[in-house]
PDB file of C-alpha atoms and ligand atoms in Angstrom:
ATOM      1  CA  MET A   1      78.017 107.892  91.742  1.00  0.00           C
ATOM      2  CA  THR A   2      80.431 105.054  90.960  1.00  0.00           C
ATOM      3  CA  ASP A   3      79.632 101.670  92.468  1.00  0.00           C
ATOM      4  CA  ILE A   4      81.645 100.500  95.436  1.00  0.00           C
ATOM      5  CA  ILE A   5      83.778  97.547  94.299  1.00  0.00           C
ATOM      6  CA  LYS A   6      83.332  94.302  96.226  1.00  0.00           C
ATOM      7  CA  ILE A   7      86.707  92.638  96.763  1.00  0.00           C
ATOM      8  CA  ALA A   8      87.340  89.268  98.438  1.00  0.00           C
ATOM      9  CA  VAL A   9      90.737  88.208  99.767  1.00  0.00           C
ATOM     10  CA  MET A  10      91.910  84.614  99.401  1.00  0.00           C
ATOM     11  CA  GLY A  11      94.473  83.598 102.023  1.00  0.00           C
ATOM     12  CA  ALA A  12      93.259  86.377 104.314  1.00  0.00           C
ATOM     13  CA  ALA A  13      95.035  84.942 107.378  1.00  0.00           C
ATOM     14  CA  GLY A  14      98.424  85.021 105.620  1.00  0.00           C
ATOM     15  CA  ARG A  15     101.045  87.777 105.858  1.00  0.00           C
ATOM     16  CA  MET A  16      99.971  89.442 102.628  1.00  0.00           C
ATOM     17  CA  GLY A  17      96.303  88.554 103.134  1.00  0.00           C
ATOM     18  CA  ARG A  18      96.093  90.566 106.353  1.00  0.00           C
ATOM     19  CA  MET A  19      97.749  93.569 104.706  1.00  0.00           C
ATOM     20  CA  LEU A  20      95.336  93.332 101.776  1.00  0.00           C
ATOM     21  CA  VAL A  21      92.341  93.328 104.111  1.00  0.00           C
ATOM     22  CA  ALA A  22      93.736  96.384 105.924  1.00  0.00           C
ATOM     23  CA  GLU A  23      94.278  98.195 102.605  1.00  0.00           C
ATOM     24  CA  ILE A  24      90.721  97.458 101.388  1.00  0.00           C
ATOM     25  CA  ILE A  25      89.265  98.699 104.694  1.00  0.00           C
ATOM     26  CA  ALA A  26      91.296 101.913 104.376  1.00  0.00           C
ATOM     27  CA  ARG A  27      90.007 102.789 100.879  1.00  0.00           C
ATOM     28  CA  ASP A  28      86.683 104.409  99.975  1.00  0.00           C
ATOM     29  CA  GLU A  29      86.284 102.910  96.483  1.00  0.00           C
ATOM     30  CA  CYS A  30      85.939  99.320  97.700  1.00  0.00           C
ATOM     31  CA  ILE A  31      84.630  97.080 100.473  1.00  0.00           C
ATOM     32  CA  LEU A  32      85.709  93.648 101.646  1.00  0.00           C
ATOM     33  CA  SER A  33      83.120  91.145 100.398  1.00  0.00           C
ATOM     34  CA  GLY A  34      84.716  88.035 101.887  1.00  0.00           C
ATOM     35  CA  ALA A  35      87.870  86.531 103.354  1.00  0.00           C
ATOM     36  CA  SER A  36      88.956  82.925 102.972  1.00  0.00           C
ATOM     37  CA  ASP A  37      91.712  80.651 104.143  1.00  0.00           C
ATOM     38  CA  VAL A  38      92.350  76.886 104.265  1.00  0.00           C
ATOM     39  CA  GLU A  39      90.054  74.302 105.956  1.00  0.00           C
ATOM     40  CA  ASN A  40      92.475  73.703 108.808  1.00  0.00           C
ATOM     41  CA  SER A  41      93.277  77.355 109.512  1.00  0.00           C
ATOM     42  CA  PRO A  42      93.098  78.063 113.256  1.00  0.00           C
ATOM     43  CA  TYR A  43      91.621  81.478 112.375  1.00  0.00           C
ATOM     44  CA  LEU A  44      88.385  80.272 110.682  1.00  0.00           C
ATOM     45  CA  GLY A  45      85.390  82.094 112.170  1.00  0.00           C
ATOM     46  CA  GLU A  46      87.485  85.049 113.334  1.00  0.00           C
ATOM     47  CA  ASP A  47      86.728  88.551 112.081  1.00  0.00           C
ATOM     48  CA  ALA A  48      88.938  89.458 109.089  1.00  0.00           C
ATOM     49  CA  GLY A  49      89.199  93.101 110.179  1.00  0.00           C
ATOM     50  CA  ILE A  50      90.444  92.163 113.646  1.00  0.00           C
ATOM     51  CA  LEU A  51      92.921  89.656 112.129  1.00  0.00           C
ATOM     52  CA  ALA A  52      94.247  92.486 109.953  1.00  0.00           C
ATOM     53  CA  GLY A  53      94.870  94.625 113.016  1.00  0.00           C
ATOM     54  CA  CYS A  54      91.937  96.980 112.232  1.00  0.00           C
ATOM     55  CA  CYS A  55      88.365  97.060 113.558  1.00  0.00           C
ATOM     56  CA  ASN A  56      85.552  94.510 113.610  1.00  0.00           C
ATOM     57  CA  ILE A  57      83.967  94.540 110.113  1.00  0.00           C
ATOM     58  CA  ASP A  58      81.620  91.590 110.568  1.00  0.00           C
ATOM     59  CA  ILE A  59      83.310  89.481 107.864  1.00  0.00           C
ATOM     60  CA  LYS A  60      84.277  86.087 109.244  1.00  0.00           C
ATOM     61  CA  LEU A  61      87.170  84.096 107.817  1.00  0.00           C
ATOM     62  CA  THR A  62      85.723  81.101 105.937  1.00  0.00           C
ATOM     63  CA  ALA A  63      87.064  78.107 104.004  1.00  0.00           C
ATOM     64  CA  ASP A  64      84.198  78.405 101.492  1.00  0.00           C
ATOM     65  CA  SER A  65      86.063  80.283  98.738  1.00  0.00           C
ATOM     66  CA  ALA A  66      83.437  79.431  96.081  1.00  0.00           C
ATOM     67  CA  HIS A  67      80.716  81.173  98.084  1.00  0.00           C
ATOM     68  CA  ILE A  68      82.644  84.416  98.558  1.00  0.00           C
ATOM     69  CA  ILE A  69      83.958  84.471  94.972  1.00  0.00           C
ATOM     70  CA  ALA A  70      80.359  84.226  93.722  1.00  0.00           C
ATOM     71  CA  LYS A  71      79.378  87.430  95.542  1.00  0.00           C
ATOM     72  CA  SER A  72      82.468  89.512  94.630  1.00  0.00           C
ATOM     73  CA  ASP A  73      83.447  91.768  91.716  1.00  0.00           C
ATOM     74  CA  VAL A  74      87.139  91.021  92.193  1.00  0.00           C
ATOM     75  CA  ILE A  75      89.235  88.560  94.209  1.00  0.00           C
ATOM     76  CA  ILE A  76      92.813  89.114  95.333  1.00  0.00           C
ATOM     77  CA  ASP A  77      94.899  86.006  95.719  1.00  0.00           C
ATOM     78  CA  PHE A  78      98.285  85.710  97.456  1.00  0.00           C
ATOM     79  CA  THR A  79      98.165  81.989  98.345  1.00  0.00           C
ATOM     80  CA  THR A  80      99.829  78.974  96.684  1.00  0.00           C
ATOM     81  CA  PRO A  81     100.038  77.992  92.990  1.00  0.00           C
ATOM     82  CA  LYS A  82      97.639  75.036  93.388  1.00  0.00           C
ATOM     83  CA  SER A  83      95.070  77.142  95.248  1.00  0.00           C
ATOM     84  CA  THR A  84      95.417  80.022  92.787  1.00  0.00           C
ATOM     85  CA  ILE A  85      94.585  77.763  89.834  1.00  0.00           C
ATOM     86  CA  ALA A  86      91.527  76.412  91.675  1.00  0.00           C
ATOM     87  CA  HIS A  87      90.451  80.005  92.424  1.00  0.00           C
ATOM     88  CA  ALA A  88      90.952  81.030  88.765  1.00  0.00           C
ATOM     89  CA  LYS A  89      88.465  78.344  87.680  1.00  0.00           C
ATOM     90  CA  LEU A  90      85.935  79.490  90.295  1.00  0.00           C
ATOM     91  CA  ALA A  91      86.456  83.150  89.332  1.00  0.00           C
ATOM     92  CA  ALA A  92      85.941  82.313  85.638  1.00  0.00           C
ATOM     93  CA  GLN A  93      82.644  80.543  86.487  1.00  0.00           C
ATOM     94  CA  ALA A  94      81.494  83.450  88.663  1.00  0.00           C
ATOM     95  CA  GLY A  95      82.697  86.235  86.341  1.00  0.00           C
ATOM     96  CA  ALA A  96      84.897  87.827  89.020  1.00  0.00           C
ATOM     97  CA  ALA A  97      88.176  89.547  88.101  1.00  0.00           C
ATOM     98  CA  HIS A  98      91.230  87.799  89.585  1.00  0.00           C
ATOM     99  CA  ILE A  99      94.293  89.630  90.936  1.00  0.00           C
ATOM    100  CA  ILE A 100      97.142  87.156  91.383  1.00  0.00           C
ATOM    101  CA  GLY A 101     100.231  87.832  93.483  1.00  0.00           C
ATOM    102  CA  THR A 102     101.103  84.191  94.151  1.00  0.00           C
ATOM    103  CA  THR A 103     104.591  83.324  92.897  1.00  0.00           C
ATOM    104  CA  GLY A 104     106.020  79.982  91.775  1.00  0.00           C
ATOM    105  CA  LEU A 105     103.422  79.169  89.088  1.00  0.00           C
ATOM    106  CA  ASN A 106     104.788  76.848  86.386  1.00  0.00           C
ATOM    107  CA  ASN A 107     104.129  76.969  82.623  1.00  0.00           C
ATOM    108  CA  ASP A 108     101.108  74.653  82.891  1.00  0.00           C
ATOM    109  CA  ASP A 109      99.626  76.849  85.622  1.00  0.00           C
ATOM    110  CA  GLU A 110     100.152  79.936  83.476  1.00  0.00           C
ATOM    111  CA  GLU A 111      98.448  78.192  80.564  1.00  0.00           C
ATOM    112  CA  MET A 112      95.441  77.592  82.842  1.00  0.00           C
ATOM    113  CA  LEU A 113      95.398  81.321  83.612  1.00  0.00           C
ATOM    114  CA  ASN A 114      95.371  82.122  79.893  1.00  0.00           C
ATOM    115  CA  ILE A 115      92.320  79.879  79.512  1.00  0.00           C
ATOM    116  CA  ALA A 116      90.535  81.496  82.475  1.00  0.00           C
ATOM    117  CA  ALA A 117      91.356  84.956  81.071  1.00  0.00           C
ATOM    118  CA  ARG A 118      89.067  84.265  78.093  1.00  0.00           C
ATOM    119  CA  HIS A 119      86.174  84.694  80.528  1.00  0.00           C
ATOM    120  CA  ILE A 120      87.454  87.238  83.071  1.00  0.00           C
ATOM    121  CA  THR A 121      90.034  89.967  83.678  1.00  0.00           C
ATOM    122  CA  ILE A 122      93.217  88.689  85.341  1.00  0.00           C
ATOM    123  CA  VAL A 123      96.088  90.810  86.640  1.00  0.00           C
ATOM    124  CA  TYR A 124      99.101  88.591  87.334  1.00  0.00           C
ATOM    125  CA  ALA A 125     102.335  90.137  88.652  1.00  0.00           C
ATOM    126  CA  PRO A 126     105.316  88.716  90.544  1.00  0.00           C
ATOM    127  CA  ASN A 127     105.784  92.136  92.146  1.00  0.00           C
ATOM    128  CA  PHE A 128     102.855  94.480  92.755  1.00  0.00           C
ATOM    129  CA  SER A 129     105.006  97.371  93.981  1.00  0.00           C
ATOM    130  CA  ILE A 130     104.319 100.490  91.944  1.00  0.00           C
ATOM    131  CA  GLY A 131     107.942 101.615  92.398  1.00  0.00           C
ATOM    132  CA  VAL A 132     109.411  98.309  91.198  1.00  0.00           C
ATOM    133  CA  THR A 133     107.072  98.271  88.196  1.00  0.00           C
ATOM    134  CA  VAL A 134     108.290 101.736  87.211  1.00  0.00           C
ATOM    135  CA  LEU A 135     111.918 100.665  87.824  1.00  0.00           C
ATOM    136  CA  MET A 136     111.353  97.701  85.499  1.00  0.00           C
ATOM    137  CA  GLU A 137     110.049  99.955  82.746  1.00  0.00           C
ATOM    138  CA  LEU A 138     112.873 102.503  83.150  1.00  0.00           C
ATOM    139  CA  THR A 139     115.404  99.648  83.016  1.00  0.00           C
ATOM    140  CA  LYS A 140     113.921  98.365  79.761  1.00  0.00           C
ATOM    141  CA  ARG A 141     113.909 101.843  78.183  1.00  0.00           C
ATOM    142  CA  LEU A 142     117.449 102.679  79.280  1.00  0.00           C
ATOM    143  CA  ALA A 143     118.778  99.343  78.034  1.00  0.00           C
ATOM    144  CA  ALA A 144     117.085 100.036  74.684  1.00  0.00           C
ATOM    145  CA  THR A 145     118.809 103.430  74.475  1.00  0.00           C
ATOM    146  CA  LEU A 146     122.342 102.500  75.575  1.00  0.00           C
ATOM    147  CA  ASP A 147     124.605 100.175  73.600  1.00  0.00           C
ATOM    148  CA  GLU A 148     126.923  97.396  74.841  1.00  0.00           C
ATOM    149  CA  ASP A 149     129.559  99.960  75.848  1.00  0.00           C
ATOM    150  CA  TRP A 150     127.333 100.327  78.889  1.00  0.00           C
ATOM    151  CA  ASP A 151     127.772  97.323  81.207  1.00  0.00           C
ATOM    152  CA  ILE A 152     124.613  96.311  83.069  1.00  0.00           C
ATOM    153  CA  GLU A 153     124.956  95.119  86.676  1.00  0.00           C
ATOM    154  CA  ILE A 154     122.115  94.393  89.089  1.00  0.00           C
ATOM    155  CA  LEU A 155     122.684  94.633  92.840  1.00  0.00           C
ATOM    156  CA  GLU A 156     120.131  93.418  95.363  1.00  0.00           C
ATOM    157  CA  MET A 157     119.922  93.131  99.142  1.00  0.00           C
ATOM    158  CA  HIS A 158     117.383  91.213 101.224  1.00  0.00           C
ATOM    159  CA  HIS A 159     116.953  90.050 104.823  1.00  0.00           C
ATOM    160  CA  ARG A 160     119.053  87.239 106.265  1.00  0.00           C
ATOM    161  CA  ASN A 161     116.280  84.596 105.933  1.00  0.00           C
ATOM    162  CA  LYS A 162     115.808  84.792 102.174  1.00  0.00           C
ATOM    163  CA  VAL A 163     116.681  81.401 100.679  1.00  0.00           C
ATOM    164  CA  ASP A 164     116.903  82.104  96.934  1.00  0.00           C
ATOM    165  CA  ALA A 165     119.351  84.316  95.026  1.00  0.00           C
ATOM    166  CA  PRO A 166     119.290  86.445  92.974  1.00  0.00           C
ATOM    167  CA  SER A 167     115.806  87.574  93.989  1.00  0.00           C
ATOM    168  CA  GLY A 168     112.913  87.041  91.568  1.00  0.00           C
ATOM    169  CA  THR A 169     112.679  90.814  91.176  1.00  0.00           C
ATOM    170  CA  ALA A 170     116.411  91.107  90.371  1.00  0.00           C
ATOM    171  CA  LEU A 171     116.005  88.469  87.669  1.00  0.00           C
ATOM    172  CA  ALA A 172     112.926  90.250  86.324  1.00  0.00           C
ATOM    173  CA  LEU A 173     115.000  93.464  86.118  1.00  0.00           C
ATOM    174  CA  GLY A 174     117.714  91.575  84.230  1.00  0.00           C
ATOM    175  CA  LYS A 175     115.101  90.220  81.843  1.00  0.00           C
ATOM    176  CA  ALA A 176     113.678  93.724  81.348  1.00  0.00           C
ATOM    177  CA  ALA A 177     117.199  94.918  80.483  1.00  0.00           C
ATOM    178  CA  ALA A 178     117.656  92.017  78.054  1.00  0.00           C
ATOM    179  CA  THR A 179     114.306  92.785  76.411  1.00  0.00           C
ATOM    180  CA  GLY A 180     115.286  96.437  76.026  1.00  0.00           C
ATOM    181  CA  ARG A 181     118.642  95.459  74.534  1.00  0.00           C
ATOM    182  CA  LYS A 182     117.043  92.767  72.338  1.00  0.00           C
ATOM    183  CA  THR A 183     119.352  90.098  73.688  1.00  0.00           C
ATOM    184  CA  ASP A 184     118.882  86.665  75.295  1.00  0.00           C
ATOM    185  CA  HIS A 185     118.880  87.001  79.074  1.00  0.00           C
ATOM    186  CA  ASP A 186     119.835  83.453  80.029  1.00  0.00           C
ATOM    187  CA  SER A 187     122.974  83.317  77.878  1.00  0.00           C
ATOM    188  CA  LYS A 188     124.076  86.791  79.086  1.00  0.00           C
ATOM    189  CA  ARG A 189     123.321  86.152  82.777  1.00  0.00           C
ATOM    190  CA  GLN A 190     126.410  86.239  85.017  1.00  0.00           C
ATOM    191  CA  SER A 191     125.422  85.610  88.616  1.00  0.00           C
ATOM    192  CA  THR A 192     128.504  83.907  90.061  1.00  0.00           C
ATOM    193  CA  ARG A 193     131.906  85.608  90.217  1.00  0.00           C
ATOM    194  CA  ASP A 194     134.543  84.157  92.503  1.00  0.00           C
ATOM    195  CA  GLY A 195     138.292  83.663  92.070  1.00  0.00           C
ATOM    196  CA  ASN A 196     140.077  84.300  88.788  1.00  0.00           C
ATOM    197  CA  THR A 197     137.065  85.143  86.640  1.00  0.00           C
ATOM    198  CA  GLY A 198     138.853  86.892  83.795  1.00  0.00           C
ATOM    199  CA  ALA A 199     137.655  90.227  82.417  1.00  0.00           C
ATOM    200  CA  ARG A 200     133.988  91.045  82.129  1.00  0.00           C
ATOM    201  CA  LYS A 201     132.457  89.885  78.833  1.00  0.00           C
ATOM    202  CA  ALA A 202     130.810  92.630  76.767  1.00  0.00           C
ATOM    203  CA  GLY A 203     127.037  92.323  76.874  1.00  0.00           C
ATOM    204  CA  ASP A 204     126.892  90.291  80.088  1.00  0.00           C
ATOM    205  CA  ILE A 205     124.159  91.101  82.589  1.00  0.00           C
ATOM    206  CA  GLY A 206     125.783  90.729  85.990  1.00  0.00           C
ATOM    207  CA  TYR A 207     124.184  90.077  89.372  1.00  0.00           C
ATOM    208  CA  ALA A 208     125.453  90.674  92.892  1.00  0.00           C
ATOM    209  CA  THR A 209     123.595  89.584  96.009  1.00  0.00           C
ATOM    210  CA  LEU A 210     123.789  90.901  99.579  1.00  0.00           C
ATOM    211  CA  ARG A 211     121.999  89.278 102.542  1.00  0.00           C
ATOM    212  CA  GLY A 212     121.602  90.648 106.031  1.00  0.00           C
ATOM    213  CA  GLY A 213     119.388  91.997 108.791  1.00  0.00           C
ATOM    214  CA  ASP A 214     115.719  92.633 108.139  1.00  0.00           C
ATOM    215  CA  VAL A 215     116.054  94.379 104.765  1.00  0.00           C
ATOM    216  CA  VAL A 216     112.679  94.091 102.967  1.00  0.00           C
ATOM    217  CA  GLY A 217     114.181  94.471  99.489  1.00  0.00           C
ATOM    218  CA  GLU A 218     116.610  96.799  97.705  1.00  0.00           C
ATOM    219  CA  HIS A 219     117.430  96.698  94.006  1.00  0.00           C
ATOM    220  CA  SER A 220     119.790  98.790  91.903  1.00  0.00           C
ATOM    221  CA  VAL A 221     120.354  98.562  88.173  1.00  0.00           C
ATOM    222  CA  ILE A 222     123.724 100.044  87.232  1.00  0.00           C
ATOM    223  CA  PHE A 223     124.643 101.073  83.689  1.00  0.00           C
ATOM    224  CA  ALA A 224     128.416 101.640  83.693  1.00  0.00           C
ATOM    225  CA  SER A 225     130.418 103.071  80.802  1.00  0.00           C
ATOM    226  CA  ASP A 226     133.832 104.756  80.546  1.00  0.00           C
ATOM    227  CA  ALA A 227     133.880 107.868  82.732  1.00  0.00           C
ATOM    228  CA  GLU A 228     130.158 107.813  83.511  1.00  0.00           C
ATOM    229  CA  ARG A 229     127.548 105.678  85.249  1.00  0.00           C
ATOM    230  CA  ILE A 230     123.757 105.680  85.645  1.00  0.00           C
ATOM    231  CA  GLU A 231     122.169 104.002  88.675  1.00  0.00           C
ATOM    232  CA  LEU A 232     118.462 103.282  89.121  1.00  0.00           C
ATOM    233  CA  SER A 233     117.512 102.218  92.645  1.00  0.00           C
ATOM    234  CA  HIS A 234     114.444 101.149  94.571  1.00  0.00           C
ATOM    235  CA  LYS A 235     114.257 100.534  98.314  1.00  0.00           C
ATOM    236  CA  ALA A 236     111.275  98.855  99.958  1.00  0.00           C
ATOM    237  CA  THR A 237     110.767  99.481 103.654  1.00  0.00           C
ATOM    238  CA  GLY A 238     107.452  97.648 104.105  1.00  0.00           C
ATOM    239  CA  ARG A 239     105.359  94.901 102.483  1.00  0.00           C
ATOM    240  CA  GLN A 240     102.383  97.268 102.188  1.00  0.00           C
ATOM    241  CA  ILE A 241     103.852  98.334  98.822  1.00  0.00           C
ATOM    242  CA  PHE A 242     102.502  95.024  97.468  1.00  0.00           C
ATOM    243  CA  SER A 243      99.034  95.264  99.035  1.00  0.00           C
ATOM    244  CA  ARG A 244      98.679  98.895  97.922  1.00  0.00           C
ATOM    245  CA  GLY A 245      99.540  97.949  94.309  1.00  0.00           C
ATOM    246  CA  ALA A 246      97.296  94.864  94.341  1.00  0.00           C
ATOM    247  CA  VAL A 247      94.246  96.802  95.569  1.00  0.00           C
ATOM    248  CA  ARG A 248      94.930  99.491  92.953  1.00  0.00           C
ATOM    249  CA  ALA A 249      95.028  96.692  90.353  1.00  0.00           C
ATOM    250  CA  ALA A 250      91.718  95.299  91.675  1.00  0.00           C
ATOM    251  CA  ILE A 251      89.969  98.664  91.305  1.00  0.00           C
ATOM    252  CA  TRP A 252      91.442  99.073  87.807  1.00  0.00           C
ATOM    253  CA  ALA A 253      90.479  95.526  86.752  1.00  0.00           C
ATOM    254  CA  LYS A 254      86.771  96.095  87.384  1.00  0.00           C
ATOM    255  CA  THR A 255      86.509  98.260  84.242  1.00  0.00           C
ATOM    256  CA  GLN A 256      88.810  96.291  81.895  1.00  0.00           C
ATOM    257  CA  SER A 257      87.856  93.822  79.181  1.00  0.00           C
ATOM    258  CA  HIS A 258      88.680  90.136  79.577  1.00  0.00           C
ATOM    259  CA  GLY A 259      92.314  89.115  79.239  1.00  0.00           C
ATOM    260  CA  ILE A 260      95.513  88.798  81.199  1.00  0.00           C
ATOM    261  CA  TYR A 261      97.365  91.939  82.309  1.00  0.00           C
ATOM    262  CA  ASN A 262     100.392  92.870  84.386  1.00  0.00           C
ATOM    263  CA  MET A 263     101.182  95.753  86.731  1.00  0.00           C
ATOM    264  CA  ALA A 264     102.672  97.863  83.931  1.00  0.00           C
ATOM    265  CA  ASP A 265      99.242  97.714  82.233  1.00  0.00           C
ATOM    266  CA  VAL A 266      97.602  98.869  85.468  1.00  0.00           C
ATOM    267  CA  LEU A 267      99.935 101.881  85.608  1.00  0.00           C
ATOM    268  CA  GLY A 268      99.352 102.690  81.914  1.00  0.00           C
ATOM    269  CA  LEU A 269     103.009 102.089  81.029  1.00  0.00           C
ATOM    270  CA  ASN A 270     102.082  99.902  78.047  1.00  0.00           C
ATOM    271  CA  ASP A 271      99.617 102.395  76.512  1.00  0.00           C
TER     272      ASP A 271
HETATM  273  P1  NAD B   1     101.602  83.177 103.778  1.00  0.00           P
HETATM  274  O1  NAD B   1     101.964  81.724 103.858  1.00  0.00           O
HETATM  275  O2  NAD B   1     101.801  84.053 104.972  1.00  0.00           O
HETATM  276  O3  NAD B   1     100.050  83.303 103.344  1.00  0.00           O
HETATM  277  C1  NAD B   1      99.413  82.484 102.412  1.00  0.00           C
HETATM  278  C2  NAD B   1      98.016  82.202 102.956  1.00  0.00           C
HETATM  279  O4  NAD B   1      97.246  81.546 101.941  1.00  0.00           O
HETATM  280  C3  NAD B   1      98.052  81.256 104.174  1.00  0.00           C
HETATM  281  O5  NAD B   1      97.270  81.801 105.230  1.00  0.00           O
HETATM  282  C4  NAD B   1      97.419  79.979 103.623  1.00  0.00           C
HETATM  283  O6  NAD B   1      96.734  79.213 104.600  1.00  0.00           O
HETATM  284  C5  NAD B   1      96.461  80.566 102.567  1.00  0.00           C
HETATM  285  N1  NAD B   1      95.954  79.619 101.587  1.00  0.00           N
HETATM  286  C6  NAD B   1      96.620  78.612 100.945  1.00  0.00           C
HETATM  287  N2  NAD B   1      95.769  77.940 100.148  1.00  0.00           N
HETATM  288  C7  NAD B   1      94.555  78.545 100.272  1.00  0.00           C
HETATM  289  C8  NAD B   1      93.269  78.303  99.700  1.00  0.00           C
HETATM  290  N3  NAD B   1      93.042  77.272  98.856  1.00  0.00           N
HETATM  291  N4  NAD B   1      92.239  79.107 100.019  1.00  0.00           N
HETATM  292  C9  NAD B   1      92.425  80.136 100.903  1.00  0.00           C
HETATM  293  N5  NAD B   1      93.621  80.397 101.510  1.00  0.00           N
HETATM  294  C10 NAD B   1      94.672  79.619 101.173  1.00  0.00           C
HETATM  295  O7  NAD B   1     102.388  83.741 102.523  1.00  0.00           O
HETATM  296  P2  NAD B   1     102.599  85.274 102.066  1.00  0.00           P
HETATM  297  O8  NAD B   1     103.912  85.769 102.557  1.00  0.00           O
HETATM  298  O9  NAD B   1     101.373  86.052 102.375  1.00  0.00           O
HETATM  299  O10 NAD B   1     102.786  85.079 100.496  1.00  0.00           O
HETATM  300  C11 NAD B   1     101.778  84.454  99.719  1.00  0.00           C
HETATM  301  C12 NAD B   1     102.198  84.412  98.252  1.00  0.00           C
HETATM  302  O11 NAD B   1     102.328  85.733  97.756  1.00  0.00           O
HETATM  303  C13 NAD B   1     103.565  83.763  97.996  1.00  0.00           C
HETATM  304  O12 NAD B   1     103.504  83.069  96.760  1.00  0.00           O
HETATM  305  C14 NAD B   1     104.515  84.955  97.888  1.00  0.00           C
HETATM  306  O13 NAD B   1     105.688  84.666  97.151  1.00  0.00           O
HETATM  307  C15 NAD B   1     103.620  85.908  97.163  1.00  0.00           C
HETATM  308  N6  NAD B   1     103.995  87.325  97.254  1.00  0.00           N
HETATM  309  C16 NAD B   1     103.856  88.045  96.103  1.00  0.00           C
HETATM  310  C17 NAD B   1     104.097  89.410  96.109  1.00  0.00           C
HETATM  311  C18 NAD B   1     103.821  90.191  94.839  1.00  0.00           C
HETATM  312  O14 NAD B   1     104.004  91.419  94.828  1.00  0.00           O
HETATM  313  N7  NAD B   1     103.369  89.529  93.774  1.00  0.00           N
HETATM  314  C19 NAD B   1     104.507  90.050  97.277  1.00  0.00           C
HETATM  315  C20 NAD B   1     104.626  89.287  98.446  1.00  0.00           C
HETATM  316  C21 NAD B   1     104.350  87.912  98.417  1.00  0.00           C
END
């Protein structure tokens, strides 16, 4: 019989944290070994299962991350960059795998992760959705196949409260296209068109952004040539796509050798 994997959730009172706890409770291969949040969280001492909208599981939310990391096989972390780096050091000391969904890490932070990954398995992904990861890979492969006669445009739509544009995922899709086409993304990026723009430059990677309503996230990558067009699209209708992917990554990470991986590795797309 395979061992049940002990997974702790950092930031368990947060939006993603609660969904991660619910996902772990729902799966047979793993159990929740701990749930942490910040010192001043009003939820400390509350049951993590109840907070996640499930049942009482007798795991209280604590601020003692070090303690719960020490008794876990894997930790999942959707918190803040500063906290994530602190958790990576604790995970490296404890020998726990670290699944990182936190965004906004800078180059120095990522260097710290590379150092921690000498001692543990890390999976670090800006988007844990299985569908988006596959979309990214298809985009790269298509861009590698089609030449510059095929214009690449990326269209995204998000809810009215999103403050940055294009979305991080849209930019990652553009970078995947640039990698496939063996071109430099930043010099080909065209994300503002307004007024008399002139004709489209060959090789540009264009972006268009829509904002409105409560749209969770929609991305299309369009390859347009003369008389034909290919469109790859992904539509997210709930944030559980991220928690589902992150827990899958946690279960996968338990059996991997030390190093830093991404979601494409988890799905076997880099094999
Ligand atoms: P949130 O603010 O709702 O939750 C973050 C939680 O982390 C909060 O409860 C906060 O108190 C807690 N926290 C902060 N420092 C902590 C520490 N040292 N120890 C324990 N808990 C700590 O935010 P969210 O919407 O859940 O998003 C969290 C992060 O995940 C953001 O960086 C977001 O961009 C990212 N995110 C990534 C993906 C992905 O697929 N990679 C998907 C969604 C969100």
